[in-house]
Amino acid sequence: MTREKPCVLIGVTGCIAAYKTCEIVRGLQKAGVRVKVVMTEHATEFVGPTTFRALTHEPVAVGLFDDPSDPIHHISLAQECDVFLIAPCTANVAAKIAHGIADDLLTTTALATKSPLVLAPAMNVGMYEAAATQENFETLRRRGVRFIDAASGYQACGDVGRGRMEEPEAIVSQILTLLDDLFGVKRDLVGERVMVTAGPTVEPIDAVRYISNHSSGKMGYAIAEAACARGAEVTLVSGPVSLAAPEGVTVVPVKTACDMLEAARSAFAESSIAIFSAAVADLRPANPSDRKLKKGSDDASLASILLVENPDILKTLGWEKKPGQVVIGFAAETNDVIENARVKLEKKNADMIVANWVGEGRAFGQDDNQASFVLHEEVIDLPSMSKRDLADRILDQALLIAR
Ligand code: CTP
């Protein structure tokens, strides 16, 4: 944690639920959180800034130019907070944030902050269910904005349905869990650059066909996310997967093994830790066609696709390793797991191989993973755990190797 107390900035927007925000402020304060408040002009119609000033013992800003001592108030607020919670969040403010509109202090701060943004929507059921609102929520979710979903029930306007802001206690508890997740983790990778390869590669046969494999990319994405949470600057060189880019991670999307080698090589040069979790296709069609091959006229080409070997990315870069760099690979095996991993450790000049047994539905696409760390001096067998926990264990081991 960078400061003594975590700081939550609460944005209050113009909705009757604004009175409940006072309880959120108190709940977070009781848990030892520093709370600051920023309000929209409309919010002040429901609760006055004086109320929040009295509760927080902090200045409460509304206008962009309210604080003459701080001409760039939205930037300082954005940088100061560990979490930016907007509660209640109206349909209008969610729409503005989704579209990058920044026309007051609250929305400029939302656009400027790099801290997690959490929205607790509150609005009439019709507005809540409107396609525009739902699409805005979807856009925001895709960008990593977190939601404390609105509850159903009796609404101030007399309607009954979804759109009531969640109860203050539930909001406080979710924010405290988030703070724990964010700051309960170690920050032992600050200053390190970590490169991760992930996902499958896709090797074209023709304009529509390709050779690939079942890799989901989950393991590599979990490693990237864990390294980033621990403070590293992370580059994730990823084959095509259906996972969202982890927040704060630089993703370099690639398709083929040759592209992956090129992207990995440039990230590797800058990295202190490199983890190769991609399931690289070992072979690729030698002469991919840039048009679709047709049955009948192209029968001969379709019947015998000449394959050539792809570069081994881990092996190539493993042998380019400089002193101080840690190189970790994976070995997905169906038999003789440890023996095969040992061979890969030596052949690819890695510092460690994370060996796992695959087959019968294990590893590929699953959330859990059972692995062994194969090092030059020892083998460490791990119990089955989530890919996210395994990611942290791999990073722990990488730091031990580095020292
Ligand atoms: N790897 C790589 N480039 C390749 C093949 C593999 O970077 N062309 C890396 C993988 O990312 C993994 C390790 O090498 O970290 C081992 O991959 P794996 O598929 O288990 O082994 P292979 O070397 O391909 O050998 P085999 O398929 O014969 O087991």
CSV table of C-alpha atoms and ligand atoms in Angstrom, one decimal:
chain,number,residue,atom,x,y,z
A,1,MET,CA,0.0,0.0,0.0
A,2,THR,CA,1.4,3.3,-1.0
A,3,ARG,CA,-0.4,5.4,1.7
A,4,GLU,CA,-1.2,4.8,5.3
A,5,LYS,CA,-4.9,4.6,4.6
A,6,PRO,CA,-6.5,3.6,1.3
A,7,CYS,CA,-8.5,6.4,-0.2
A,8,VAL,CA,-11.9,6.0,-1.8
A,9,LEU,CA,-13.3,8.9,-3.8
A,10,ILE,CA,-17.0,8.8,-3.9
A,11,GLY,CA,-18.8,10.5,-6.8
A,12,VAL,CA,-22.4,11.5,-6.0
A,13,THR,CA,-24.7,12.2,-8.9
A,14,GLY,CA,-28.2,13.6,-9.1
A,15,CYS,CA,-30.6,11.0,-7.8
A,16,ILE,CA,-32.8,10.6,-4.7
A,17,ALA,CA,-30.5,7.7,-3.5
A,18,ALA,CA,-27.8,10.4,-2.8
A,19,TYR,CA,-29.0,10.5,0.8
A,20,LYS,CA,-27.9,6.9,1.2
A,21,THR,CA,-24.4,7.9,0.2
A,22,CYS,CA,-23.9,9.5,3.6
A,23,GLU,CA,-24.1,6.0,5.1
A,24,ILE,CA,-21.6,4.6,2.6
A,25,VAL,CA,-19.2,7.4,3.7
A,26,ARG,CA,-19.7,6.4,7.3
A,27,GLY,CA,-19.3,2.7,6.7
A,28,LEU,CA,-16.1,3.1,4.8
A,29,GLN,CA,-14.7,5.5,7.4
A,30,LYS,CA,-15.5,3.0,10.2
A,31,ALA,CA,-13.4,0.4,8.3
A,32,GLY,CA,-10.4,2.8,8.3
A,33,VAL,CA,-10.8,4.2,4.8
A,34,ARG,CA,-10.2,7.8,3.9
A,35,VAL,CA,-13.2,9.1,2.0
A,36,LYS,CA,-13.3,12.1,-0.3
A,37,VAL,CA,-16.4,13.2,-2.2
A,38,VAL,CA,-17.0,14.9,-5.5
A,39,MET,CA,-20.5,15.8,-6.6
A,40,THR,CA,-22.3,16.8,-9.8
A,41,GLU,CA,-24.3,20.0,-9.8
A,42,HIS,CA,-27.6,18.0,-9.8
A,43,ALA,CA,-26.5,15.9,-6.8
A,44,THR,CA,-26.4,19.1,-4.7
A,45,GLU,CA,-30.2,19.4,-5.3
A,46,PHE,CA,-30.6,16.2,-3.1
A,47,VAL,CA,-27.8,16.5,-0.5
A,48,GLY,CA,-25.7,19.6,0.1
A,49,PRO,CA,-21.9,19.6,-0.1
A,50,THR,CA,-21.9,20.8,3.6
A,51,THR,CA,-23.2,17.4,4.7
A,52,PHE,CA,-20.4,15.5,3.0
A,53,ARG,CA,-17.9,18.1,4.2
A,54,ALA,CA,-19.0,17.6,7.7
A,55,LEU,CA,-18.9,13.8,7.4
A,56,THR,CA,-15.5,13.5,5.6
A,57,HIS,CA,-13.7,16.5,7.1
A,58,GLU,CA,-12.5,17.1,3.6
A,59,PRO,CA,-13.3,19.8,1.0
A,60,VAL,CA,-16.1,18.7,-1.3
A,61,ALA,CA,-15.8,19.8,-4.8
A,62,VAL,CA,-18.6,20.3,-7.4
A,63,GLY,CA,-17.3,22.6,-10.1
A,64,LEU,CA,-14.2,22.2,-12.2
A,65,PHE,CA,-12.8,25.5,-11.0
A,66,ASP,CA,-14.0,25.5,-7.4
A,67,ASP,CA,-10.7,25.2,-5.8
A,68,PRO,CA,-8.5,28.2,-6.6
A,69,SER,CA,-5.5,26.6,-4.9
A,70,ASP,CA,-5.7,23.6,-7.2
A,71,PRO,CA,-6.3,24.5,-10.9
A,72,ILE,CA,-6.1,20.9,-12.0
A,73,HIS,CA,-8.3,19.4,-9.3
A,74,HIS,CA,-9.7,16.6,-11.5
A,75,ILE,CA,-6.2,15.2,-12.0
A,76,SER,CA,-5.2,15.4,-8.3
A,77,LEU,CA,-8.5,13.7,-7.3
A,78,ALA,CA,-8.0,11.1,-10.0
A,79,GLN,CA,-4.4,10.3,-8.8
A,80,GLU,CA,-5.1,10.5,-5.1
A,81,CYS,CA,-7.8,7.8,-4.9
A,82,ASP,CA,-7.3,4.1,-4.8
A,83,VAL,CA,-10.8,3.4,-5.9
A,84,PHE,CA,-13.3,5.7,-7.5
A,85,LEU,CA,-16.9,4.7,-6.5
A,86,ILE,CA,-19.8,6.5,-8.1
A,87,ALA,CA,-22.9,6.0,-5.9
A,88,PRO,CA,-25.5,6.7,-6.9
A,89,CYS,CA,-24.6,6.6,-10.6
A,90,THR,CA,-27.4,8.0,-12.9
A,91,ALA,CA,-28.1,6.7,-16.4
A,92,ASN,CA,-26.8,10.0,-17.7
A,93,VAL,CA,-23.4,9.9,-15.9
A,94,ALA,CA,-22.9,6.2,-16.9
A,95,ALA,CA,-23.6,7.2,-20.5
A,96,LYS,CA,-21.2,10.1,-20.3
A,97,ILE,CA,-18.4,7.9,-18.9
A,98,ALA,CA,-19.1,5.2,-21.5
A,99,HIS,CA,-18.6,7.8,-24.3
A,100,GLY,CA,-15.7,9.7,-22.7
A,101,ILE,CA,-17.7,12.8,-22.1
A,102,ALA,CA,-16.0,14.9,-19.5
A,103,ASP,CA,-18.0,18.1,-18.9
A,104,ASP,CA,-17.8,18.5,-15.1
A,105,LEU,CA,-15.5,17.7,-12.2
A,106,LEU,CA,-16.9,14.2,-11.6
A,107,THR,CA,-16.8,13.0,-15.2
A,108,THR,CA,-13.4,14.6,-15.9
A,109,THR,CA,-12.1,12.7,-12.8
A,110,ALA,CA,-13.7,9.5,-14.0
A,111,LEU,CA,-11.9,9.9,-17.4
A,112,ALA,CA,-8.6,10.8,-15.8
A,113,THR,CA,-8.3,8.1,-13.1
A,114,LYS,CA,-6.3,5.0,-13.5
A,115,SER,CA,-7.7,3.6,-10.3
A,116,PRO,CA,-10.5,1.0,-10.4
A,117,LEU,CA,-13.9,2.6,-11.2
A,118,VAL,CA,-16.9,1.2,-9.5
A,119,LEU,CA,-20.5,2.2,-10.4
A,120,ALA,CA,-23.6,1.7,-8.2
A,121,PRO,CA,-26.4,2.6,-10.6
A,122,ALA,CA,-29.6,4.1,-9.4
A,123,MET,CA,-32.4,5.0,-11.7
A,124,ASN,CA,-36.0,4.4,-12.7
A,125,VAL,CA,-36.7,0.9,-14.0
A,126,GLY,CA,-37.5,2.1,-17.5
A,127,MET,CA,-34.3,4.0,-17.7
A,128,TYR,CA,-32.4,1.0,-16.3
A,129,GLU,CA,-33.8,-1.4,-18.8
A,130,ALA,CA,-33.5,1.0,-21.8
A,131,ALA,CA,-31.3,-0.6,-24.5
A,132,ALA,CA,-29.0,2.5,-24.5
A,133,THR,CA,-28.4,2.2,-20.8
A,134,GLN,CA,-27.7,-1.5,-21.0
A,135,GLU,CA,-25.3,-1.1,-23.9
A,136,ASN,CA,-23.5,1.6,-22.0
A,137,PHE,CA,-23.1,-0.7,-19.0
A,138,GLU,CA,-21.8,-3.4,-21.4
A,139,THR,CA,-19.3,-1.0,-22.9
A,140,LEU,CA,-18.1,0.0,-19.4
A,141,ARG,CA,-17.9,-3.6,-18.2
A,142,ARG,CA,-15.8,-4.6,-21.2
A,143,ARG,CA,-13.4,-1.8,-20.2
A,144,GLY,CA,-13.0,-3.2,-16.7
A,145,VAL,CA,-15.4,-0.9,-14.9
A,146,ARG,CA,-16.9,-2.7,-12.0
A,147,PHE,CA,-20.6,-2.6,-11.1
A,148,ILE,CA,-22.5,-3.0,-7.9
A,149,ASP,CA,-25.7,-4.0,-9.6
A,150,ALA,CA,-28.9,-2.2,-8.8
A,151,ALA,CA,-31.5,-4.1,-6.8
A,152,SER,CA,-35.2,-4.6,-7.6
A,153,GLY,CA,-37.9,-3.1,-5.5
A,154,TYR,CA,-40.2,-0.1,-4.8
A,155,GLN,CA,-38.8,3.0,-6.5
A,156,ALA,CA,-39.2,6.6,-5.4
A,157,CYS,CA,-41.3,7.4,-8.5
A,158,GLY,CA,-43.8,4.7,-7.5
A,159,ASP,CA,-42.7,2.1,-10.1
A,160,VAL,CA,-41.6,-1.3,-9.0
A,161,GLY,CA,-38.6,-3.0,-10.7
A,162,ARG,CA,-34.8,-3.0,-11.1
A,163,GLY,CA,-33.0,0.3,-10.6
A,164,ARG,CA,-32.8,0.9,-6.8
A,165,MET,CA,-29.2,1.6,-5.7
A,166,GLU,CA,-27.9,-1.4,-3.7
A,167,GLU,CA,-28.1,-0.9,0.1
A,168,PRO,CA,-25.2,1.1,1.7
A,169,GLU,CA,-23.9,-1.9,3.7
A,170,ALA,CA,-23.7,-4.1,0.6
A,171,ILE,CA,-21.8,-1.3,-1.2
A,172,VAL,CA,-19.4,-0.8,1.7
A,173,SER,CA,-18.7,-4.5,1.9
A,174,GLN,CA,-18.0,-4.8,-1.8
A,175,ILE,CA,-15.7,-1.9,-1.8
A,176,LEU,CA,-13.8,-3.3,1.2
A,177,THR,CA,-13.4,-6.6,-0.6
A,178,LEU,CA,-12.1,-4.8,-3.6
A,179,LEU,CA,-9.6,-2.8,-1.5
A,180,ASP,CA,-8.5,-6.1,0.1
A,181,ASP,CA,-8.0,-7.7,-3.3
A,182,LEU,CA,-6.1,-4.7,-4.6
A,183,PHE,CA,-3.9,-4.1,-1.7
A,184,GLY,CA,-3.8,-7.3,0.2
A,185,VAL,CA,-1.5,-8.7,-2.5
A,186,LYS,CA,2.3,-8.2,-2.4
A,187,ARG,CA,3.8,-5.4,-4.3
A,188,ASP,CA,7.1,-7.2,-4.8
A,189,LEU,CA,7.4,-6.8,-8.6
A,190,VAL,CA,7.5,-3.0,-8.7
A,191,GLY,CA,10.3,-2.0,-11.1
A,192,GLU,CA,10.3,-5.4,-12.8
A,193,ARG,CA,9.3,-5.9,-16.4
A,194,VAL,CA,7.5,-9.2,-17.1
A,195,MET,CA,6.8,-10.7,-20.5
A,196,VAL,CA,4.3,-13.4,-20.9
A,197,THR,CA,3.3,-15.4,-24.0
A,198,ALA,CA,-0.2,-16.8,-24.0
A,199,GLY,CA,-2.9,-18.6,-26.0
A,200,PRO,CA,-2.7,-20.6,-29.1
A,201,THR,CA,-1.1,-19.6,-32.4
A,202,VAL,CA,-3.1,-19.9,-35.6
A,203,GLU,CA,-1.3,-21.0,-38.7
A,204,PRO,CA,-3.2,-20.4,-42.0
A,205,ILE,CA,-3.8,-23.1,-44.6
A,206,ASP,CA,-5.7,-20.8,-46.8
A,207,ALA,CA,-7.9,-17.7,-46.5
A,208,VAL,CA,-10.4,-19.5,-44.2
A,209,ARG,CA,-8.7,-22.6,-42.9
A,210,TYR,CA,-6.0,-22.8,-40.2
A,211,ILE,CA,-4.1,-25.1,-37.9
A,212,SER,CA,-4.4,-24.3,-34.2
A,213,ASN,CA,-5.1,-25.9,-30.8
A,214,HIS,CA,-7.4,-25.8,-27.8
A,215,SER,CA,-5.4,-23.4,-25.6
A,216,SER,CA,-7.7,-20.9,-23.8
A,217,GLY,CA,-4.9,-18.6,-22.8
A,218,LYS,CA,-6.3,-18.6,-19.2
A,219,MET,CA,-3.0,-19.5,-17.6
A,220,GLY,CA,-1.0,-16.8,-19.3
A,221,TYR,CA,-3.7,-14.2,-18.7
A,222,ALA,CA,-3.7,-15.1,-15.0
A,223,ILE,CA,0.1,-14.7,-14.8
A,224,ALA,CA,-0.1,-11.3,-16.5
A,225,GLU,CA,-2.9,-10.2,-14.2
A,226,ALA,CA,-1.0,-11.4,-11.1
A,227,ALA,CA,2.3,-9.8,-12.2
A,228,CYS,CA,0.5,-6.5,-12.8
A,229,ALA,CA,-1.3,-6.6,-9.4
A,230,ARG,CA,2.1,-7.1,-7.8
A,231,GLY,CA,3.4,-3.9,-9.5
A,232,ALA,CA,5.3,-5.2,-12.6
A,233,GLU,CA,5.1,-3.6,-16.0
A,234,VAL,CA,3.6,-6.4,-18.1
A,235,THR,CA,3.6,-7.2,-21.8
A,236,LEU,CA,1.3,-10.0,-22.8
A,237,VAL,CA,2.0,-11.4,-26.2
A,238,SER,CA,-1.2,-13.2,-27.0
A,239,GLY,CA,-2.5,-15.5,-29.7
A,240,PRO,CA,-6.2,-15.3,-30.5
A,241,VAL,CA,-8.3,-15.9,-27.3
A,242,SER,CA,-11.7,-14.9,-26.1
A,243,LEU,CA,-10.4,-13.3,-22.8
A,244,ALA,CA,-10.6,-9.6,-21.9
A,245,ALA,CA,-7.2,-7.9,-21.7
A,246,PRO,CA,-6.3,-7.7,-18.0
A,247,GLU,CA,-6.4,-4.1,-16.8
A,248,GLY,CA,-3.0,-2.3,-16.8
A,249,VAL,CA,-1.3,-5.0,-19.0
A,250,THR,CA,0.0,-4.1,-22.4
A,251,VAL,CA,-1.4,-6.7,-24.8
A,252,VAL,CA,0.4,-7.4,-28.1
A,253,PRO,CA,-2.0,-9.5,-30.2
A,254,VAL,CA,-0.5,-12.0,-32.6
A,255,LYS,CA,-1.7,-14.8,-34.8
A,256,THR,CA,1.1,-17.0,-36.0
A,257,ALA,CA,4.2,-18.5,-34.2
A,258,CYS,CA,6.5,-16.3,-36.4
A,259,ASP,CA,4.6,-13.2,-35.3
A,260,MET,CA,4.7,-14.3,-31.7
A,261,LEU,CA,8.5,-14.8,-31.9
A,262,GLU,CA,9.0,-11.3,-33.3
A,263,ALA,CA,6.7,-9.7,-30.7
A,264,ALA,CA,8.1,-11.8,-27.8
A,265,ARG,CA,11.7,-11.0,-28.8
A,266,SER,CA,11.2,-7.3,-28.6
A,267,ALA,CA,9.5,-7.5,-25.2
A,268,PHE,CA,12.0,-10.0,-24.0
A,269,ALA,CA,14.9,-7.6,-24.5
A,270,GLU,CA,13.4,-5.3,-21.9
A,271,SER,CA,12.2,-8.0,-19.5
A,272,SER,CA,13.7,-9.3,-16.2
A,273,ILE,CA,11.2,-12.2,-16.1
A,274,ALA,CA,9.8,-14.0,-19.2
A,275,ILE,CA,7.2,-16.6,-18.9
A,276,PHE,CA,6.3,-18.7,-22.0
A,277,SER,CA,2.9,-20.2,-21.5
A,278,ALA,CA,1.6,-20.1,-25.1
A,279,ALA,CA,0.6,-23.3,-26.8
A,280,VAL,CA,2.6,-22.6,-30.0
A,281,ALA,CA,1.7,-24.7,-33.0
A,282,ASP,CA,4.8,-26.8,-33.7
A,283,LEU,CA,4.1,-26.8,-37.5
A,284,ARG,CA,2.7,-24.5,-40.1
A,285,PRO,CA,1.6,-25.0,-43.7
A,286,ALA,CA,4.6,-24.2,-45.9
A,287,ASN,CA,2.6,-22.5,-48.6
A,288,PRO,CA,-0.6,-20.9,-47.2
A,289,SER,CA,-2.9,-19.8,-50.0
A,290,ASP,CA,-4.3,-16.3,-49.8
A,291,ARG,CA,-7.5,-17.5,-51.4
A,292,LYS,CA,-9.9,-20.2,-50.3
A,293,LEU,CA,-8.9,-23.6,-51.6
A,294,LYS,CA,-11.8,-25.3,-53.4
A,295,LYS,CA,-12.9,-28.9,-53.5
A,296,GLY,CA,-12.5,-30.2,-57.0
A,297,SER,CA,-10.0,-27.7,-58.4
A,298,ASP,CA,-7.7,-27.7,-55.4
A,299,ASP,CA,-8.1,-31.4,-54.3
A,300,ALA,CA,-4.4,-32.0,-54.6
A,301,SER,CA,-3.5,-29.1,-52.4
A,302,LEU,CA,-6.1,-30.0,-49.8
A,303,ALA,CA,-5.1,-33.6,-49.7
A,304,SER,CA,-1.5,-33.0,-48.9
A,305,ILE,CA,-0.7,-29.9,-47.0
A,306,LEU,CA,3.1,-29.6,-46.7
A,307,LEU,CA,4.0,-28.6,-43.1
A,308,VAL,CA,7.2,-26.9,-41.9
A,309,GLU,CA,8.5,-26.5,-38.4
A,310,ASN,CA,7.7,-23.3,-36.5
A,311,PRO,CA,10.4,-21.5,-34.5
A,312,ASP,CA,10.5,-22.6,-30.9
A,313,ILE,CA,10.0,-19.3,-29.1
A,314,LEU,CA,11.1,-20.4,-25.7
A,315,LYS,CA,14.1,-22.2,-27.0
A,316,THR,CA,15.2,-19.3,-29.2
A,317,LEU,CA,14.9,-16.7,-26.5
A,318,GLY,CA,16.1,-19.0,-23.8
A,319,TRP,CA,19.4,-19.2,-25.5
A,320,GLU,CA,19.5,-15.4,-26.0
A,321,LYS,CA,19.0,-15.0,-22.2
A,322,LYS,CA,21.3,-12.4,-20.6
A,323,PRO,CA,22.5,-12.6,-17.0
A,324,GLY,CA,19.8,-11.5,-14.6
A,325,GLN,CA,16.9,-12.6,-16.8
A,326,VAL,CA,14.7,-15.4,-15.6
A,327,VAL,CA,13.1,-17.7,-18.2
A,328,ILE,CA,10.2,-19.9,-17.4
A,329,GLY,CA,8.5,-22.4,-19.7
A,330,PHE,CA,5.6,-24.8,-19.5
A,331,ALA,CA,5.4,-28.5,-20.4
A,332,ALA,CA,2.0,-29.9,-21.1
A,333,GLU,CA,2.4,-33.6,-21.1
A,334,THR,CA,0.3,-36.7,-21.3
A,335,ASN,CA,3.0,-39.1,-19.9
A,336,ASP,CA,6.4,-39.0,-18.2
A,337,VAL,CA,5.6,-35.5,-17.2
A,338,ILE,CA,8.7,-34.7,-15.0
A,339,GLU,CA,11.1,-36.5,-17.3
A,340,ASN,CA,9.8,-34.7,-20.4
A,341,ALA,CA,9.9,-31.4,-18.5
A,342,ARG,CA,13.5,-32.0,-17.5
A,343,VAL,CA,14.5,-32.5,-21.1
A,344,LYS,CA,12.7,-29.2,-22.1
A,345,LEU,CA,14.4,-27.4,-19.2
A,346,GLU,CA,17.9,-28.2,-20.6
A,347,LYS,CA,17.1,-28.1,-24.3
A,348,LYS,CA,15.5,-24.6,-24.0
A,349,ASN,CA,17.9,-23.2,-21.5
A,350,ALA,CA,15.1,-22.3,-19.1
A,351,ASP,CA,15.4,-21.7,-15.4
A,352,MET,CA,12.2,-23.5,-14.6
A,353,ILE,CA,9.5,-25.5,-16.4
A,354,VAL,CA,6.0,-25.6,-15.0
A,355,ALA,CA,5.0,-29.2,-15.9
A,356,ASN,CA,1.4,-30.2,-16.0
A,357,TRP,CA,-0.4,-33.3,-17.0
A,358,VAL,CA,-2.9,-32.8,-19.8
A,359,GLY,CA,-5.5,-35.1,-21.3
A,360,GLU,CA,-9.0,-36.2,-20.2
A,361,GLY,CA,-10.1,-32.6,-20.0
A,362,ARG,CA,-7.3,-31.5,-17.7
A,363,ALA,CA,-5.6,-28.1,-18.0
A,364,PHE,CA,-6.9,-26.9,-21.4
A,365,GLY,CA,-9.7,-24.4,-20.8
A,366,GLN,CA,-10.0,-25.4,-17.1
A,367,ASP,CA,-9.9,-22.9,-14.2
A,368,ASP,CA,-7.8,-25.2,-11.9
A,369,ASN,CA,-4.4,-26.6,-12.6
A,370,GLN,CA,-2.2,-29.1,-10.9
A,371,ALA,CA,1.5,-28.6,-11.7
A,372,SER,CA,5.1,-29.3,-10.7
A,373,PHE,CA,7.9,-26.9,-10.8
A,374,VAL,CA,10.9,-28.6,-12.5
A,375,LEU,CA,14.1,-26.7,-11.6
A,376,HIS,CA,17.7,-27.6,-12.3
A,377,GLU,CA,18.2,-28.6,-8.6
A,378,GLU,CA,14.8,-29.9,-7.6
A,379,VAL,CA,11.2,-30.7,-8.4
A,380,ILE,CA,8.4,-29.0,-6.4
A,381,ASP,CA,5.0,-30.7,-6.6
A,382,LEU,CA,2.1,-28.4,-6.0
A,383,PRO,CA,-1.4,-29.2,-5.0
A,384,SER,CA,-4.3,-28.5,-7.4
A,385,MET,CA,-5.2,-24.8,-7.3
A,386,SER,CA,-6.8,-22.1,-9.4
A,387,LYS,CA,-4.8,-20.7,-12.3
A,388,ARG,CA,-4.6,-17.3,-10.5
A,389,ASP,CA,-3.1,-18.9,-7.4
A,390,LEU,CA,-0.7,-20.9,-9.6
A,391,ALA,CA,0.3,-17.7,-11.3
A,392,ASP,CA,1.3,-16.2,-8.0
A,393,ARG,CA,3.3,-19.3,-7.1
A,394,ILE,CA,5.1,-19.1,-10.4
A,395,LEU,CA,6.0,-15.4,-9.8
A,396,ASP,CA,7.1,-16.2,-6.2
A,397,GLN,CA,9.5,-18.8,-7.7
A,398,ALA,CA,10.7,-16.5,-10.4
A,399,LEU,CA,11.7,-14.0,-7.7
A,400,LEU,CA,13.5,-16.8,-5.8
A,401,ILE,CA,15.4,-17.7,-9.0
A,402,ALA,CA,16.3,-14.1,-9.6
A,403,ARG,CA,17.9,-13.6,-6.2
B,1,CTP,N1,7.1,-23.3,-27.0
B,1,CTP,C1,7.5,-22.2,-27.7
B,1,CTP,N2,7.5,-22.3,-29.1
B,1,CTP,C2,7.2,-23.5,-29.7
B,1,CTP,C3,6.8,-24.6,-28.9
B,1,CTP,C4,6.8,-24.5,-27.6
B,1,CTP,O1,7.8,-21.2,-27.1
B,1,CTP,N3,7.3,-23.5,-31.0
B,1,CTP,C5,7.2,-23.3,-25.5
B,1,CTP,C6,5.8,-23.3,-24.9
B,1,CTP,O2,5.3,-22.0,-24.7
B,1,CTP,C7,6.1,-24.0,-23.5
B,1,CTP,C8,7.3,-24.9,-23.9
B,1,CTP,O3,7.9,-24.4,-25.0
B,1,CTP,O4,6.6,-23.0,-22.6
B,1,CTP,C9,6.9,-26.3,-24.1
B,1,CTP,O5,5.9,-26.5,-25.0
B,1,CTP,P1,5.3,-27.9,-25.3
B,1,CTP,O6,4.2,-27.7,-26.4
B,1,CTP,O7,4.9,-28.6,-24.1
B,1,CTP,O8,6.5,-28.6,-25.9
B,1,CTP,P2,7.2,-28.7,-27.3
B,1,CTP,O9,8.6,-28.1,-27.1
B,1,CTP,O10,6.4,-28.2,-28.4
B,1,CTP,O11,7.4,-30.3,-27.4
B,1,CTP,P3,6.4,-31.4,-27.6
B,1,CTP,O12,5.2,-30.8,-28.3
B,1,CTP,O13,7.1,-32.4,-28.5
B,1,CTP,O14,6.1,-32.0,-26.3
